[in-house]
mmCIF file of C-alpha atoms in Angstrom:
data_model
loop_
_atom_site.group_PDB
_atom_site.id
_atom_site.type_symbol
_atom_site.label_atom_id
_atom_site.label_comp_id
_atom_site.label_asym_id
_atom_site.label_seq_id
_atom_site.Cartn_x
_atom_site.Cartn_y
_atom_site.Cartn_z
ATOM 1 C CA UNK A 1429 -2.123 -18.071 24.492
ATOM 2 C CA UNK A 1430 -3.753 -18.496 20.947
ATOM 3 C CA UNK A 1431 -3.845 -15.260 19.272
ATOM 4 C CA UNK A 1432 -5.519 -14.577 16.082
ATOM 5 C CA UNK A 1433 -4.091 -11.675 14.100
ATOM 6 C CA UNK A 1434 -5.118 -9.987 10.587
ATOM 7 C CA UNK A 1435 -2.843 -8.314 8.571
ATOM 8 C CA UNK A 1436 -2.140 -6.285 4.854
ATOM 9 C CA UNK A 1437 -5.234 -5.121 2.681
ATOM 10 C CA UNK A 1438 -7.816 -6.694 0.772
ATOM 11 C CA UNK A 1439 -7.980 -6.128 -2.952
ATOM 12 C CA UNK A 1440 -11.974 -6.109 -4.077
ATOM 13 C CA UNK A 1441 -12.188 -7.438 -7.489
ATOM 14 C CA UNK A 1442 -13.847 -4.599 -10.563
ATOM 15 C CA UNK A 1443 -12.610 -7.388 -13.229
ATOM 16 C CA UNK A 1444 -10.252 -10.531 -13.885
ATOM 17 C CA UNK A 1445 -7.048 -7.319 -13.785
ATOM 18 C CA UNK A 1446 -8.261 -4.705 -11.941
ATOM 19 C CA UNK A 1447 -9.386 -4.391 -8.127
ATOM 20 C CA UNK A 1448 -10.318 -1.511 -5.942
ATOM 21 C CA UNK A 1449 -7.105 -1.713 -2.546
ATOM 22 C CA UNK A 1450 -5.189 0.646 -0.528
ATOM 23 C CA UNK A 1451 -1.392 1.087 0.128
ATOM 24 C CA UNK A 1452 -1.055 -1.934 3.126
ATOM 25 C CA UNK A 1453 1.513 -3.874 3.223
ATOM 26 C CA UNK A 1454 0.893 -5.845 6.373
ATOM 27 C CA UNK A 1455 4.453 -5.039 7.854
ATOM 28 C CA UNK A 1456 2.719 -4.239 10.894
ATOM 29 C CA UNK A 1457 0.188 -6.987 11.775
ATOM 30 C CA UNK A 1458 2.967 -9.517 10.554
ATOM 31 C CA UNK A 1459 4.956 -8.249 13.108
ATOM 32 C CA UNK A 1460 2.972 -8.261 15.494
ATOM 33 C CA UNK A 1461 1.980 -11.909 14.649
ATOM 34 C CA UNK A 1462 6.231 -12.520 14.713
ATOM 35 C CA UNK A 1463 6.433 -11.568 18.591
ATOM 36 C CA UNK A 1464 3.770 -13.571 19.742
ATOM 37 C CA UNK A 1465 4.997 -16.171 18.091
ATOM 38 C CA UNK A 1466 8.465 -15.643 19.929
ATOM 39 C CA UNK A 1467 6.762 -15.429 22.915
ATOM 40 C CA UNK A 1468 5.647 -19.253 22.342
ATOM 41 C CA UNK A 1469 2.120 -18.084 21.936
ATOM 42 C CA UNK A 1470 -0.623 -20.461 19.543
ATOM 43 C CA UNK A 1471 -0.503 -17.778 16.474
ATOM 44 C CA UNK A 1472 -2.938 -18.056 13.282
ATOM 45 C CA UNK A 1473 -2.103 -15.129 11.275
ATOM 46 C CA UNK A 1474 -5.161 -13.781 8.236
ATOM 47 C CA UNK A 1475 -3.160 -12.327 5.653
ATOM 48 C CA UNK A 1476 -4.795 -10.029 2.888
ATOM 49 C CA UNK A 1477 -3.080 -9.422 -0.502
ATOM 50 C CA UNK A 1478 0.076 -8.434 0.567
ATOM 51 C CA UNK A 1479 3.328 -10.515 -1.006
ATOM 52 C CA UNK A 1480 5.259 -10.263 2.291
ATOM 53 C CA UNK A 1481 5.490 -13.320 5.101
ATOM 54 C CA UNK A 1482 6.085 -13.968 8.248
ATOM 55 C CA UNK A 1483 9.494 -15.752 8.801
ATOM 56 C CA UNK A 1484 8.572 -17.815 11.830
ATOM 57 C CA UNK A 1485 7.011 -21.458 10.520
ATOM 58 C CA UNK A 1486 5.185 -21.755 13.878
ATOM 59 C CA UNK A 1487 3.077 -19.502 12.247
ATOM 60 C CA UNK A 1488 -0.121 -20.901 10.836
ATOM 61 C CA UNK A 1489 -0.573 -18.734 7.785
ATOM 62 C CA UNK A 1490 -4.131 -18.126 6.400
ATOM 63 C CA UNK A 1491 -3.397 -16.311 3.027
ATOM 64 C CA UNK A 1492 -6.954 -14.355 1.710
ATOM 65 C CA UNK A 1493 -7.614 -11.696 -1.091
ATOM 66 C CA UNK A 1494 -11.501 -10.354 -0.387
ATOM 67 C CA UNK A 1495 -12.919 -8.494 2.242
ATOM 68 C CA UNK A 1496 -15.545 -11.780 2.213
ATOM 69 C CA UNK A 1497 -12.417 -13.994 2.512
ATOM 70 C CA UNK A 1498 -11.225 -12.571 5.437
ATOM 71 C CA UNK A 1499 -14.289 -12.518 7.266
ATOM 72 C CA UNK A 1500 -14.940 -16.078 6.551
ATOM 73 C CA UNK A 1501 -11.269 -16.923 7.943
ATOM 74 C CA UNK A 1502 -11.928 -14.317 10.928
ATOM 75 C CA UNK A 1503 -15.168 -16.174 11.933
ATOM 76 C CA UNK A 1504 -13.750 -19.416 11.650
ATOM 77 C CA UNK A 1505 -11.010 -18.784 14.469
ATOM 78 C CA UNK A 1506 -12.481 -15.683 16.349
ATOM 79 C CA UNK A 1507 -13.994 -18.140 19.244
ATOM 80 C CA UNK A 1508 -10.583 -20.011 19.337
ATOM 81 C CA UNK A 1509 -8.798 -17.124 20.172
ATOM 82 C CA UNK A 1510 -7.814 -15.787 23.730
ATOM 83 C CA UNK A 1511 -6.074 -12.674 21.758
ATOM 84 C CA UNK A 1512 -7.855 -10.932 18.502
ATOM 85 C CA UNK A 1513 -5.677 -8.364 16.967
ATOM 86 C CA UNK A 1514 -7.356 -6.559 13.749
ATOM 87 C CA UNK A 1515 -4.219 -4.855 11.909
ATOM 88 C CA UNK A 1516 -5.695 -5.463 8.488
ATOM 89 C CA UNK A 1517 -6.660 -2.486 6.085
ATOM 90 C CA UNK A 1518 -9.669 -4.367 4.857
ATOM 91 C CA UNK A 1519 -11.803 -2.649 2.171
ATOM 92 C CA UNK A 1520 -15.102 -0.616 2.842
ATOM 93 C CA UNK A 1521 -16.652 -1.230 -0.079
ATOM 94 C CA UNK A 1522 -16.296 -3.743 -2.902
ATOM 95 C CA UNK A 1523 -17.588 -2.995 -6.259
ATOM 96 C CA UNK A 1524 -21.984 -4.614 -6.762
ATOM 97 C CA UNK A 1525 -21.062 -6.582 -10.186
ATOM 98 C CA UNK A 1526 -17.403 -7.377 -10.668
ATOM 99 C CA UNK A 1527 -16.946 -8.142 -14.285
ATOM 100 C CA UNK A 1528 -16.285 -12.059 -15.598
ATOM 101 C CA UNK A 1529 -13.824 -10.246 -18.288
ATOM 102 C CA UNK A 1530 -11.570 -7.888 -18.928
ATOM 103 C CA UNK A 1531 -13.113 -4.473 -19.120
ATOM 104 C CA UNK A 1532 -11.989 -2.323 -22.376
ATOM 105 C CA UNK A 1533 -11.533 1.339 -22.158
ATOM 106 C CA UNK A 1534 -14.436 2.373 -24.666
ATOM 107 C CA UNK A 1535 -16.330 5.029 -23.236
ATOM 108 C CA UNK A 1536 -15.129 8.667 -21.649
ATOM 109 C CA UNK A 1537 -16.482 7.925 -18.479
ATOM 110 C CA UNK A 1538 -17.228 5.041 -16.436
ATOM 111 C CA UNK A 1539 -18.798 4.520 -12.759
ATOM 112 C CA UNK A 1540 -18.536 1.289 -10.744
ATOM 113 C CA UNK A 1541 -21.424 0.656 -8.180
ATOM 114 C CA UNK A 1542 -19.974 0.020 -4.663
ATOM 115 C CA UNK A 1543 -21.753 -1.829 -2.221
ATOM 116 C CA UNK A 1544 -20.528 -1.690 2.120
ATOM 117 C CA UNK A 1545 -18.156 -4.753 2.978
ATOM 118 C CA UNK A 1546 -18.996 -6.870 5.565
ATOM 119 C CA UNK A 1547 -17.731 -5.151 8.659
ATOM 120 C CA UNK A 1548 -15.362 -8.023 10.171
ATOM 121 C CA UNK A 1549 -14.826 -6.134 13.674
ATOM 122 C CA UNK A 1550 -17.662 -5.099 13.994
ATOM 123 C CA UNK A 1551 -19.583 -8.408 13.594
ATOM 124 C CA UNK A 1552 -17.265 -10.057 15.502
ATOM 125 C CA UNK A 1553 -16.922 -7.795 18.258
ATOM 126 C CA UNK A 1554 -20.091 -8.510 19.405
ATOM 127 C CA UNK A 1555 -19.316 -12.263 19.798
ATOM 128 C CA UNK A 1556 -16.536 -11.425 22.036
ATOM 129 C CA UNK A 1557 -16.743 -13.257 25.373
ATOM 130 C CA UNK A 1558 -15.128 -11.822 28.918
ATOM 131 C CA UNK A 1559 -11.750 -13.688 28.846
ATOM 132 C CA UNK A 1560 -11.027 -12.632 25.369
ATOM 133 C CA UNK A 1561 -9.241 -9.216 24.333
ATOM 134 C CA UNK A 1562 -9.778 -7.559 21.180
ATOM 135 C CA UNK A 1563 -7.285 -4.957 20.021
ATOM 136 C CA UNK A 1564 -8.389 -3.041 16.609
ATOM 137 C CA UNK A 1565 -6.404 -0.625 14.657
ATOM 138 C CA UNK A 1566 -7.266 3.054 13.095
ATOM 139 C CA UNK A 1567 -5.375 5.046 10.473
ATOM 140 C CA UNK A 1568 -6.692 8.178 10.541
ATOM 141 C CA UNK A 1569 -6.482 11.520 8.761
ATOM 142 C CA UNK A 1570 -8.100 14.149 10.336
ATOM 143 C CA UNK A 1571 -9.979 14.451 14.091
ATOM 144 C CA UNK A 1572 -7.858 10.758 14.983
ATOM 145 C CA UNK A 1573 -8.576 10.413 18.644
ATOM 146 C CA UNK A 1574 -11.997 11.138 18.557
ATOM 147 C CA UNK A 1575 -12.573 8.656 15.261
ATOM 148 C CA UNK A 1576 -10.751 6.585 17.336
ATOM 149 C CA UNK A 1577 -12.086 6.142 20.263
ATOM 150 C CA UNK A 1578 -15.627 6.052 18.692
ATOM 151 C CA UNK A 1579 -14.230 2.774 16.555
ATOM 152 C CA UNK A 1580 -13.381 1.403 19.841
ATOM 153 C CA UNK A 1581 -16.781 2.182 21.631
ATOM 154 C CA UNK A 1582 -18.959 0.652 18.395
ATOM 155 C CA UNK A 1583 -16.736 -2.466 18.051
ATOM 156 C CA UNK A 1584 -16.396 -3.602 21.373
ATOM 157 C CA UNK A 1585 -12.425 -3.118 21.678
ATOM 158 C CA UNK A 1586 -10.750 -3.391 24.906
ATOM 159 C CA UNK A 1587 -7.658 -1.769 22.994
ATOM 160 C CA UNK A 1588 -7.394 0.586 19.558
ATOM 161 C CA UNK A 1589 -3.749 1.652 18.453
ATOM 162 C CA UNK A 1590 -4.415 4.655 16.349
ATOM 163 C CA UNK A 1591 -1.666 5.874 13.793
ATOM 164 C CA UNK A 1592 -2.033 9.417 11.756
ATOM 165 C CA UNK A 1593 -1.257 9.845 8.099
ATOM 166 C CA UNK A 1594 -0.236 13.266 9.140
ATOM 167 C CA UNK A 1595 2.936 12.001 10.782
ATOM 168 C CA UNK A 1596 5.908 11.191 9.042
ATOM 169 C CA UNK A 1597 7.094 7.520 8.451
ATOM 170 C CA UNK A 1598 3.833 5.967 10.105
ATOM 171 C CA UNK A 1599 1.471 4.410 8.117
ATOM 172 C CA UNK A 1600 1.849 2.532 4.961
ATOM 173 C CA UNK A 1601 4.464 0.549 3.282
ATOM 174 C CA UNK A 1602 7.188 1.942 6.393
ATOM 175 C CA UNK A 1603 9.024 0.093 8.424
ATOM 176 C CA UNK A 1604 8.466 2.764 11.394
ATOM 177 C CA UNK A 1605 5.079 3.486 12.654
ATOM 178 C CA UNK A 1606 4.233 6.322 15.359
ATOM 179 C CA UNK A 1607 1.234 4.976 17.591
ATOM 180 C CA UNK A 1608 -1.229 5.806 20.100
ATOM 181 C CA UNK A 1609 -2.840 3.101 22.148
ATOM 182 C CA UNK A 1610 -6.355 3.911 23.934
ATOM 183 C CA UNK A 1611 -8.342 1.992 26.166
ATOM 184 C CA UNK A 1612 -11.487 1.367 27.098
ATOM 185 C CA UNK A 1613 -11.286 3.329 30.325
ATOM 186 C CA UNK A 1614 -10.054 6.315 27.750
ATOM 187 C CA UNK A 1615 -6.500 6.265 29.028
ATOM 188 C CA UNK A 1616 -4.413 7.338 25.898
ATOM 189 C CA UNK A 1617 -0.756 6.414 25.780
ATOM 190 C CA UNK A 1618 1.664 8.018 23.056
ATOM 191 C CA UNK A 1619 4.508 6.387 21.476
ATOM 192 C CA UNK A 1620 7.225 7.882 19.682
ATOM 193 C CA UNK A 1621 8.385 6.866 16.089
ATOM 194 C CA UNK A 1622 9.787 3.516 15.933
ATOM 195 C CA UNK A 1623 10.194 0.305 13.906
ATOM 196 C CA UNK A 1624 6.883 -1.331 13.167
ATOM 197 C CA UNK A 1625 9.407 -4.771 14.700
#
């Protein structure tokens, strides 16, 4: 199998220093990209700006920053792949004019004009072919199954795991996660807490 994975966030530049991100740390998608890998499957794994790595070499490693980066690398391999698995936390919005230089703290108040990211599962989702499943991923806050399950329906997921900030240890920088996986025929299957391994 060749399977195609995403993983950590993507940090959207304001200046040379600063960058608008979130709290991924790609524990998850990397490993997720580790068992296929044990299972002898072809993996190629898009990593955002996280500092961790996978520790199998079989892995081909793809190491990107941007939201535009990653969609770039996505499009590259998405028609490759048997398996897509989006588990990054990729950035909805990146700011219109990132500075060339450092910005100084001169004035009381300060906006940054934000402009919509490209939306990598989305786009791509639509260029899925039969054979091929796509799995996404949804961190939610508030309503989650229903946000979920609409995210699956618009991006033309066979599979969406959906994790809630609300519980405790799933989510960000933990090595547990607590996970519900929904499919396209609306069965919904709940998972206890348990390491993201």
């Amino acid at each position: 199998m060749k399977i195609l994975i995403t993983a950590g966030p993507t940090h959207e530049p304001i200046d040379p220093v600063r960058f608008i991100g979130n709290h991924s740390s790609g524990k998850m998608g990397i490993a997720i990209a580790e068992e296929f890998a044990k299972q002898e499957s072809e993996v190629v794994l898009i990593k955002g700006a996280t500092n961790l790595n996978p520790d199998n070499p079989k892995i081909q490693l793809i190491p990107v920053i941007t939201a535009a980066e990653m969609f770039t690398a996505c499009e590259q391999y998405f028609s490759w792949a048997d398996v897509i698995v989006f588990a990054a936390a990729v950035a909805d919005y990146t700011p219109k004019f990132p500075s060339a230089t450092k910005i100084k703290k001169k004035q009381e108040e300060f906006s940054i004009e934000l402009v919509k990211t490209k939306d990598i599962a989305g786009e791509l989702g639509k260029k899925k072919r039969e054979n091929q499943v796509v799995v996404g991923f949804a961190l939610e806050t508030n309503d989650e199954e229903a946000h979920a399950k609409e995210k699956l329906e618009k991006k033309n997921f066979d599979f969406i795991v959906l994790n809630s900030m609300r519980d405790e240890g799933a989510g960000f920088q933990t090595d547990t996660n607590k996970i519900t996986i929904i499919d396209r025929a609306g069965n919904v299957t709940k998972f206890d807490l348990k390491q993201k391994t």
